[in-house]
Amino acid sequence: MPPELIPVLSRAEIEKKTKILANRISEDYHGKEVVLIGILKGAFIFLADLVRELTIPVQIDFARLASYGSNTSSSGQIRITKEIETDIRGRHVIVVEDLVDSGLTIAYILDYLKQFHPESVKVCALIDKVERREVQIPIDYAGHVVDVGFLVGYGLDFDEKYRNLPEIYHLKL
Ligand code: IMP
Ligand code: MG
């Protein structure tokens, strides 16, 4: 049987949730400047839409992490393959993720960022998938909470496929 794509979030729903997150961030950081760090590759589309809804001054940077493991779960063996390039000392930082699952990736990046002595670090994720959470990390800005399922589209991949889908789907193999 070919894989089945079950709709989870439409374009309109993604737009609405992104706007809500952007409004909250713009209010919380009113009068401040923020460095947004997108986690590649998954967050590239969400970050692009999020920043265009923000009303505060922002700088944008990226980090890339790789985890060894199967296609549908991270193994916990994480390493950084692209470092940030912005000097974040004394700055307000928001890490932008497409999806948080076990929390291991976010835990790793938060630990990595500590060495640069930012003023504050918060986490924004479009999707907070609570199914396999192993590390209790507060997701300060979560767009949508899901219990189960492997999601693709809007930056999210399965084996590097489906990132270009404009909506988010549950992939049933
Ligand atoms: P974590 O380290 O388990 O929290 O996983 C975080 C990363 O694994 C995300 O940034 C995604 O790249 C990937 N991931 C976890 N669950 C999914 C999913 O349902 N669809 C696509 N990627 C996922
Ligand atoms: Mg990712």
Short mmCIF file of N, CA, C and O in Angstrom, two decimals, residues 6-130:
data_model
loop_
_atom_site.label_atom_id
_atom_site.label_comp_id
_atom_site.label_asym_id
_atom_site.label_seq_id
_atom_site.Cartn_x
_atom_site.Cartn_y
_atom_site.Cartn_z
N ILE A 6 -2.82 11.98 5.87
CA ILE A 6 -4.07 12.41 6.51
C ILE A 6 -3.92 13.86 6.98
O ILE A 6 -3.00 14.16 7.75
N PRO A 7 -4.77 14.78 6.50
CA PRO A 7 -4.61 16.19 6.86
C PRO A 7 -4.66 16.44 8.36
O PRO A 7 -5.52 15.89 9.06
N VAL A 8 -3.71 17.24 8.85
CA VAL A 8 -3.68 17.61 10.27
C VAL A 8 -3.89 19.12 10.43
O VAL A 8 -4.74 19.56 11.20
N LEU A 9 -3.12 19.92 9.69
CA LEU A 9 -3.29 21.37 9.74
C LEU A 9 -3.34 21.93 8.32
O LEU A 9 -2.44 21.69 7.52
N SER A 10 -4.39 22.68 8.02
CA SER A 10 -4.53 23.32 6.71
C SER A 10 -3.68 24.58 6.66
O SER A 10 -3.16 25.05 7.69
N ARG A 11 -3.57 25.17 5.48
CA ARG A 11 -2.86 26.44 5.33
C ARG A 11 -3.43 27.49 6.27
O ARG A 11 -2.71 28.21 6.95
N ALA A 12 -4.78 27.59 6.27
CA ALA A 12 -5.45 28.61 7.09
C ALA A 12 -5.16 28.40 8.58
O ALA A 12 -4.92 29.35 9.32
N GLU A 13 -5.15 27.13 9.00
CA GLU A 13 -4.88 26.85 10.42
C GLU A 13 -3.43 27.17 10.77
O GLU A 13 -3.16 27.72 11.85
N ILE A 14 -2.53 26.83 9.88
CA ILE A 14 -1.11 27.15 10.13
C ILE A 14 -0.93 28.66 10.22
O ILE A 14 -0.25 29.17 11.12
N GLU A 15 -1.55 29.38 9.30
CA GLU A 15 -1.44 30.85 9.30
C GLU A 15 -1.97 31.44 10.59
O GLU A 15 -1.36 32.33 11.18
N LYS A 16 -3.13 30.94 11.03
CA LYS A 16 -3.75 31.46 12.25
C LYS A 16 -2.86 31.20 13.46
O LYS A 16 -2.61 32.10 14.28
N LYS A 17 -2.33 29.98 13.57
CA LYS A 17 -1.50 29.63 14.72
C LYS A 17 -0.18 30.40 14.71
O LYS A 17 0.33 30.79 15.75
N THR A 18 0.36 30.62 13.50
CA THR A 18 1.60 31.38 13.38
C THR A 18 1.39 32.83 13.82
O THR A 18 2.21 33.41 14.53
N LYS A 19 0.26 33.40 13.41
CA LYS A 19 -0.06 34.78 13.81
C LYS A 19 -0.23 34.91 15.31
O LYS A 19 0.26 35.87 15.92
N ILE A 20 -0.89 33.93 15.93
CA ILE A 20 -1.09 33.96 17.39
C ILE A 20 0.27 33.93 18.10
O ILE A 20 0.52 34.71 19.01
N LEU A 21 1.16 33.04 17.64
CA LEU A 21 2.49 32.95 18.24
C LEU A 21 3.26 34.25 18.06
O LEU A 21 3.89 34.76 18.98
N ALA A 22 3.19 34.80 16.82
CA ALA A 22 3.93 36.04 16.52
C ALA A 22 3.41 37.19 17.37
O ALA A 22 4.20 38.01 17.87
N ASN A 23 2.11 37.27 17.57
CA ASN A 23 1.54 38.33 18.40
C ASN A 23 2.01 38.21 19.84
O ASN A 23 2.36 39.21 20.47
N ARG A 24 2.02 36.99 20.36
CA ARG A 24 2.48 36.78 21.74
C ARG A 24 3.94 37.19 21.88
O ARG A 24 4.33 37.86 22.84
N ILE A 25 4.76 36.78 20.91
CA ILE A 25 6.20 37.11 20.97
C ILE A 25 6.39 38.62 20.87
O ILE A 25 7.15 39.22 21.65
N SER A 26 5.68 39.25 19.94
CA SER A 26 5.82 40.71 19.76
C SER A 26 5.42 41.46 21.02
O SER A 26 6.03 42.48 21.37
N GLU A 27 4.39 40.96 21.73
CA GLU A 27 3.96 41.60 22.99
C GLU A 27 4.98 41.37 24.09
O GLU A 27 5.39 42.30 24.79
N ASP A 28 5.41 40.11 24.23
CA ASP A 28 6.34 39.76 25.31
C ASP A 28 7.69 40.49 25.18
O ASP A 28 8.34 40.78 26.18
N TYR A 29 8.11 40.74 23.95
CA TYR A 29 9.42 41.35 23.71
C TYR A 29 9.30 42.80 23.24
O TYR A 29 10.23 43.34 22.63
N HIS A 30 8.18 43.41 23.53
CA HIS A 30 7.96 44.80 23.12
C HIS A 30 9.11 45.69 23.61
O HIS A 30 9.49 45.62 24.78
N GLY A 31 9.69 46.47 22.73
CA GLY A 31 10.79 47.35 23.12
C GLY A 31 12.14 46.67 23.17
O GLY A 31 13.14 47.28 23.54
N LYS A 32 12.16 45.38 22.84
CA LYS A 32 13.43 44.63 22.87
C LYS A 32 13.76 44.11 21.48
O LYS A 32 12.90 44.10 20.60
N GLU A 33 15.00 43.65 21.34
CA GLU A 33 15.42 43.01 20.10
C GLU A 33 15.65 41.54 20.37
O GLU A 33 16.12 41.17 21.44
N VAL A 34 15.33 40.72 19.41
CA VAL A 34 15.42 39.27 19.60
C VAL A 34 16.27 38.64 18.50
O VAL A 34 16.22 39.07 17.35
N VAL A 35 17.06 37.64 18.89
CA VAL A 35 17.74 36.81 17.89
C VAL A 35 16.97 35.50 17.78
O VAL A 35 16.83 34.77 18.77
N LEU A 36 16.44 35.23 16.60
CA LEU A 36 15.73 33.98 16.37
C LEU A 36 16.72 32.98 15.77
O LEU A 36 17.40 33.29 14.80
N ILE A 37 16.78 31.80 16.37
CA ILE A 37 17.66 30.76 15.83
C ILE A 37 16.81 29.60 15.33
O ILE A 37 16.20 28.87 16.12
N GLY A 38 16.74 29.48 14.02
CA GLY A 38 15.98 28.40 13.41
C GLY A 38 16.80 27.13 13.36
O GLY A 38 18.00 27.17 13.06
N ILE A 39 16.17 26.01 13.67
CA ILE A 39 16.87 24.73 13.63
C ILE A 39 16.61 24.06 12.27
O ILE A 39 15.47 23.73 11.94
N LEU A 40 17.68 23.91 11.53
CA LEU A 40 17.59 23.34 10.17
C LEU A 40 17.53 21.82 10.23
O LEU A 40 18.06 21.24 11.16
N LYS A 41 16.88 21.19 9.23
CA LYS A 41 16.29 21.95 8.15
C LYS A 41 14.84 22.27 8.41
O LYS A 41 14.27 23.17 7.80
N GLY A 42 14.21 21.47 9.26
CA GLY A 42 12.75 21.49 9.41
C GLY A 42 12.09 22.83 9.62
O GLY A 42 10.97 23.06 9.16
N ALA A 43 12.79 23.76 10.31
CA ALA A 43 12.13 25.01 10.72
C ALA A 43 12.16 26.10 9.65
O ALA A 43 11.65 27.20 9.88
N PHE A 44 12.74 25.81 8.48
CA PHE A 44 12.98 26.92 7.53
C PHE A 44 11.70 27.58 7.03
O PHE A 44 11.65 28.80 6.87
N ILE A 45 10.65 26.83 6.84
CA ILE A 45 9.41 27.43 6.32
C ILE A 45 8.65 28.15 7.45
O ILE A 45 8.20 29.28 7.29
N PHE A 46 8.55 27.49 8.59
CA PHE A 46 7.86 28.10 9.74
C PHE A 46 8.54 29.40 10.14
O PHE A 46 7.88 30.43 10.35
N LEU A 47 9.88 29.39 10.23
CA LEU A 47 10.61 30.60 10.61
C LEU A 47 10.34 31.74 9.61
O LEU A 47 10.12 32.88 10.00
N ALA A 48 10.32 31.39 8.33
CA ALA A 48 10.10 32.40 7.29
C ALA A 48 8.72 33.05 7.44
O ALA A 48 8.57 34.26 7.26
N ASP A 49 7.72 32.25 7.78
CA ASP A 49 6.37 32.81 7.96
C ASP A 49 6.26 33.56 9.29
O ASP A 49 5.64 34.61 9.37
N LEU A 50 6.87 33.01 10.33
CA LEU A 50 6.80 33.62 11.67
C LEU A 50 7.40 35.02 11.68
O LEU A 50 6.78 35.96 12.18
N VAL A 51 8.59 35.18 11.10
CA VAL A 51 9.28 36.48 11.18
C VAL A 51 8.49 37.58 10.45
O VAL A 51 8.55 38.74 10.84
N ARG A 52 7.74 37.18 9.43
CA ARG A 52 6.99 38.20 8.69
C ARG A 52 5.75 38.67 9.43
O ARG A 52 5.09 39.62 9.02
N GLU A 53 5.41 38.00 10.54
CA GLU A 53 4.29 38.43 11.38
C GLU A 53 4.74 39.18 12.63
O GLU A 53 3.92 39.68 13.39
N LEU A 54 6.05 39.24 12.86
CA LEU A 54 6.55 39.89 14.08
C LEU A 54 6.64 41.40 13.87
O LEU A 54 6.96 41.87 12.78
N THR A 55 6.37 42.15 14.94
CA THR A 55 6.43 43.61 14.85
C THR A 55 7.63 44.18 15.61
O THR A 55 7.78 45.38 15.73
N ILE A 56 8.47 43.28 16.15
CA ILE A 56 9.67 43.72 16.88
C ILE A 56 10.89 43.53 15.97
O ILE A 56 10.85 42.72 15.05
N PRO A 57 11.99 44.27 16.25
CA PRO A 57 13.19 44.04 15.44
C PRO A 57 13.81 42.67 15.74
O PRO A 57 13.92 42.30 16.91
N VAL A 58 14.16 41.96 14.69
CA VAL A 58 14.75 40.63 14.90
C VAL A 58 16.01 40.44 14.07
O VAL A 58 16.20 41.07 13.04
N GLN A 59 16.86 39.57 14.57
CA GLN A 59 17.97 39.05 13.77
C GLN A 59 17.71 37.56 13.62
O GLN A 59 17.11 36.95 14.50
N ILE A 60 18.19 37.01 12.53
CA ILE A 60 17.92 35.61 12.24
C ILE A 60 19.22 34.85 12.05
O ILE A 60 20.14 35.32 11.38
N ASP A 61 19.28 33.69 12.68
CA ASP A 61 20.41 32.81 12.48
C ASP A 61 19.90 31.37 12.46
O ASP A 61 18.73 31.13 12.75
N PHE A 62 20.80 30.46 12.14
CA PHE A 62 20.41 29.06 12.05
C PHE A 62 21.45 28.18 12.71
O PHE A 62 22.63 28.52 12.74
N ALA A 63 20.99 27.05 13.21
CA ALA A 63 21.89 25.99 13.63
C ALA A 63 21.36 24.72 12.99
O ALA A 63 20.19 24.63 12.65
N ARG A 64 22.25 23.78 12.80
CA ARG A 64 21.79 22.50 12.25
C ARG A 64 22.31 21.39 13.13
O ARG A 64 23.48 21.38 13.52
N LEU A 65 21.42 20.49 13.47
CA LEU A 65 21.78 19.36 14.30
C LEU A 65 21.51 18.09 13.53
O LEU A 65 20.59 18.03 12.73
N ALA A 66 22.31 17.10 13.77
CA ALA A 66 22.06 15.80 13.15
C ALA A 66 21.93 14.79 14.27
O ALA A 66 22.63 14.86 15.27
N SER A 67 21.00 13.89 14.11
CA SER A 67 20.90 12.81 15.09
C SER A 67 20.97 11.49 14.34
O SER A 67 20.36 11.33 13.29
N TYR A 68 21.74 10.60 14.87
CA TYR A 68 21.82 9.27 14.27
C TYR A 68 20.61 8.50 14.72
O TYR A 68 20.22 8.57 15.87
N GLY A 69 20.01 7.77 13.83
CA GLY A 69 18.87 6.97 14.26
C GLY A 69 18.00 6.62 13.10
O GLY A 69 18.37 6.80 11.95
N SER A 70 16.83 6.12 13.42
CA SER A 70 15.90 5.70 12.37
C SER A 70 15.23 6.93 11.77
O SER A 70 15.47 8.06 12.18
N ASN A 71 14.37 6.74 10.83
CA ASN A 71 13.74 7.84 10.13
C ASN A 71 12.65 8.53 10.92
O ASN A 71 12.33 9.68 10.68
N THR A 72 12.04 7.84 11.86
CA THR A 72 10.89 8.43 12.54
C THR A 72 11.15 8.77 14.00
O THR A 72 10.27 9.23 14.69
N SER A 73 12.36 8.55 14.50
CA SER A 73 12.63 9.01 15.86
C SER A 73 14.10 9.38 15.98
O SER A 73 14.95 8.81 15.30
N SER A 74 14.39 10.35 16.83
CA SER A 74 15.79 10.69 17.01
C SER A 74 16.38 9.73 18.03
O SER A 74 15.73 9.33 18.99
N SER A 75 17.65 9.37 17.82
CA SER A 75 18.27 8.33 18.62
C SER A 75 18.77 8.85 19.95
O SER A 75 19.11 8.09 20.83
N GLY A 76 18.86 10.18 20.06
CA GLY A 76 19.43 10.74 21.27
C GLY A 76 20.91 11.02 21.10
O GLY A 76 21.52 11.70 21.89
N GLN A 77 21.51 10.48 20.03
CA GLN A 77 22.92 10.75 19.72
C GLN A 77 22.96 11.95 18.80
O GLN A 77 22.90 11.81 17.60
N ILE A 78 23.07 13.14 19.41
CA ILE A 78 22.94 14.36 18.62
C ILE A 78 24.29 15.04 18.52
O ILE A 78 25.09 15.02 19.46
N ARG A 79 24.56 15.65 17.37
CA ARG A 79 25.76 16.48 17.24
C ARG A 79 25.39 17.69 16.41
O ARG A 79 24.43 17.66 15.63
N ILE A 80 26.18 18.76 16.56
CA ILE A 80 25.89 19.99 15.82
C ILE A 80 26.69 19.97 14.52
O ILE A 80 27.87 19.65 14.51
N THR A 81 26.03 20.24 13.41
CA THR A 81 26.73 20.22 12.12
C THR A 81 26.82 21.61 11.51
O THR A 81 27.51 21.83 10.52
N LYS A 82 26.11 22.59 12.08
CA LYS A 82 26.27 23.99 11.68
C LYS A 82 26.06 24.86 12.90
O LYS A 82 25.00 24.84 13.51
N GLU A 83 27.09 25.60 13.26
CA GLU A 83 27.05 26.43 14.46
C GLU A 83 26.38 27.77 14.17
O GLU A 83 26.31 28.18 13.01
N ILE A 84 25.93 28.44 15.20
CA ILE A 84 25.40 29.79 15.00
C ILE A 84 26.56 30.73 14.65
O ILE A 84 27.71 30.46 14.98
N GLU A 85 26.23 31.83 13.99
CA GLU A 85 27.27 32.78 13.57
C GLU A 85 27.08 34.16 14.21
O GLU A 85 27.90 35.04 14.05
N THR A 86 25.97 34.32 14.93
CA THR A 86 25.66 35.60 15.56
C THR A 86 26.23 35.62 16.98
O THR A 86 26.18 34.60 17.67
N ASP A 87 26.73 36.78 17.41
CA ASP A 87 27.17 36.93 18.79
C ASP A 87 25.93 37.16 19.66
O ASP A 87 25.32 38.23 19.60
N ILE A 88 25.55 36.16 20.43
CA ILE A 88 24.30 36.25 21.21
C ILE A 88 24.55 36.63 22.67
O ILE A 88 23.63 36.61 23.49
N ARG A 89 25.79 36.99 23.02
CA ARG A 89 26.08 37.39 24.40
C ARG A 89 25.20 38.56 24.81
O ARG A 89 25.13 39.57 24.10
N GLY A 90 24.48 38.38 25.92
CA GLY A 90 23.63 39.45 26.43
C GLY A 90 22.37 39.70 25.60
O GLY A 90 21.68 40.69 25.83
N ARG A 91 22.08 38.82 24.67
CA ARG A 91 20.93 39.02 23.79
C ARG A 91 19.76 38.12 24.21
O ARG A 91 19.95 37.10 24.84
N HIS A 92 18.56 38.54 23.78
CA HIS A 92 17.38 37.69 23.97
C HIS A 92 17.27 36.76 22.78
O HIS A 92 17.22 37.21 21.63
N VAL A 93 17.22 35.46 23.06
CA VAL A 93 17.23 34.45 21.99
C VAL A 93 15.93 33.64 22.04
O VAL A 93 15.43 33.31 23.11
N ILE A 94 15.39 33.36 20.87
CA ILE A 94 14.29 32.40 20.77
C ILE A 94 14.71 31.32 19.77
O ILE A 94 15.06 31.61 18.63
N VAL A 95 14.71 30.08 20.24
CA VAL A 95 15.01 28.94 19.37
C VAL A 95 13.71 28.55 18.67
O VAL A 95 12.68 28.37 19.32
N VAL A 96 13.76 28.47 17.35
CA VAL A 96 12.56 28.17 16.58
C VAL A 96 12.67 26.77 15.98
O VAL A 96 13.57 26.49 15.19
N GLU A 97 11.75 25.92 16.37
CA GLU A 97 11.72 24.53 15.91
C GLU A 97 10.42 24.26 15.17
O GLU A 97 9.38 24.84 15.49
N ASP A 98 10.47 23.35 14.22
CA ASP A 98 9.24 22.90 13.58
C ASP A 98 8.42 22.07 14.56
O ASP A 98 7.22 22.29 14.74
N LEU A 99 9.09 21.13 15.22
CA LEU A 99 8.37 20.16 16.04
C LEU A 99 9.26 19.68 17.18
O LEU A 99 10.45 19.43 16.96
N VAL A 100 8.70 19.59 18.36
CA VAL A 100 9.44 19.01 19.48
C VAL A 100 8.78 17.68 19.82
O VAL A 100 7.57 17.61 20.02
N ASP A 101 9.59 16.63 19.86
CA ASP A 101 9.07 15.29 20.12
C ASP A 101 9.63 14.78 21.46
O ASP A 101 9.05 15.04 22.51
N SER A 102 10.77 14.11 21.45
CA SER A 102 11.36 13.63 22.71
C SER A 102 11.88 14.80 23.55
O SER A 102 11.98 14.69 24.76
N GLY A 103 12.22 15.90 22.87
CA GLY A 103 12.80 17.05 23.57
C GLY A 103 14.31 17.01 23.60
O GLY A 103 14.96 17.96 24.04
N LEU A 104 14.90 15.92 23.10
CA LEU A 104 16.36 15.76 23.16
C LEU A 104 17.09 16.80 22.31
O LEU A 104 18.12 17.32 22.71
N THR A 105 16.53 17.11 21.15
CA THR A 105 17.16 18.10 20.27
C THR A 105 17.16 19.47 20.92
O THR A 105 18.18 20.17 20.94
N ILE A 106 16.01 19.85 21.48
CA ILE A 106 15.89 21.16 22.14
C ILE A 106 16.82 21.22 23.37
O ILE A 106 17.50 22.21 23.61
N ALA A 107 16.85 20.13 24.13
CA ALA A 107 17.72 20.09 25.31
C ALA A 107 19.18 20.30 24.90
O ALA A 107 19.93 21.02 25.54
N TYR A 108 19.56 19.67 23.79
CA TYR A 108 20.94 19.79 23.28
C TYR A 108 21.24 21.23 22.88
O TYR A 108 22.28 21.78 23.24
N ILE A 109 20.33 21.84 22.14
CA ILE A 109 20.60 23.19 21.64
C ILE A 109 20.61 24.20 22.79
O ILE A 109 21.42 25.13 22.81
N LEU A 110 19.75 24.02 23.79
CA LEU A 110 19.74 24.93 24.94
C LEU A 110 21.07 24.84 25.68
O LEU A 110 21.63 25.86 26.10
N ASP A 111 21.57 23.63 25.81
CA ASP A 111 22.84 23.43 26.48
C ASP A 111 23.99 24.04 25.66
O ASP A 111 24.87 24.70 26.21
N TYR A 112 23.93 23.85 24.34
CA TYR A 112 24.94 24.41 23.43
C TYR A 112 24.99 25.94 23.52
O TYR A 112 26.07 26.55 23.51
N LEU A 113 23.79 26.57 23.61
CA LEU A 113 23.72 28.04 23.59
C LEU A 113 24.25 28.68 24.88
O LEU A 113 24.70 29.82 24.87
N LYS A 114 24.22 27.92 25.99
CA LYS A 114 24.66 28.45 27.30
C LYS A 114 26.05 29.04 27.27
O LYS A 114 26.33 30.07 27.88
N GLN A 115 26.96 28.39 26.53
CA GLN A 115 28.36 28.82 26.49
C GLN A 115 28.53 30.24 25.94
O GLN A 115 29.54 30.88 26.16
N PHE A 116 27.50 30.73 25.20
CA PHE A 116 27.60 32.07 24.60
C PHE A 116 26.98 33.17 25.47
O PHE A 116 26.93 34.32 25.08
N HIS A 117 26.48 32.77 26.65
CA HIS A 117 25.95 33.69 27.65
C HIS A 117 24.87 34.65 27.12
O HIS A 117 25.01 35.87 27.24
N PRO A 118 23.80 34.13 26.55
CA PRO A 118 22.69 35.00 26.16
C PRO A 118 21.97 35.53 27.40
O PRO A 118 22.07 34.94 28.48
N GLU A 119 21.28 36.67 27.25
CA GLU A 119 20.51 37.24 28.37
C GLU A 119 19.34 36.31 28.72
O GLU A 119 19.03 36.09 29.89
N SER A 120 18.66 35.79 27.70
CA SER A 120 17.53 34.87 27.92
C SER A 120 17.39 33.96 26.71
O SER A 120 17.79 34.33 25.60
N VAL A 121 16.83 32.77 26.94
CA VAL A 121 16.57 31.85 25.83
C VAL A 121 15.18 31.25 26.02
O VAL A 121 14.86 30.73 27.09
N LYS A 122 14.35 31.37 25.00
CA LYS A 122 13.05 30.72 25.02
C LYS A 122 12.90 29.84 23.79
O LYS A 122 13.71 29.91 22.87
N VAL A 123 11.85 29.03 23.80
CA VAL A 123 11.65 28.06 22.72
C VAL A 123 10.29 28.28 22.08
O VAL A 123 9.28 28.43 22.78
N CYS A 124 10.28 28.31 20.76
CA CYS A 124 9.04 28.42 20.00
C CYS A 124 8.98 27.23 19.04
O CYS A 124 9.90 27.02 18.26
N ALA A 125 7.91 26.46 19.12
CA ALA A 125 7.75 25.32 18.20
C ALA A 125 6.35 25.36 17.61
O ALA A 125 5.37 25.56 18.34
N LEU A 126 6.27 25.15 16.32
CA LEU A 126 4.94 25.11 15.71
C LEU A 126 4.15 23.94 16.27
O LEU A 126 2.98 24.06 16.59
N ILE A 127 4.83 22.79 16.43
CA ILE A 127 4.13 21.61 16.93
C ILE A 127 4.83 21.02 18.13
O ILE A 127 6.05 20.80 18.14
N ASP A 128 4.04 20.80 19.16
CA ASP A 128 4.51 20.21 20.40
C ASP A 128 3.91 18.80 20.45
O ASP A 128 2.72 18.65 20.71
N LYS A 129 4.74 17.81 20.13
CA LYS A 129 4.24 16.43 20.10
C LYS A 129 4.62 15.75 21.40
O LYS A 129 5.79 15.47 21.65
N VAL A 130 3.63 15.49 22.22
CA VAL A 130 3.90 15.09 23.60
C VAL A 130 4.10 13.58 23.79
O VAL A 130 4.53 13.13 24.84
#
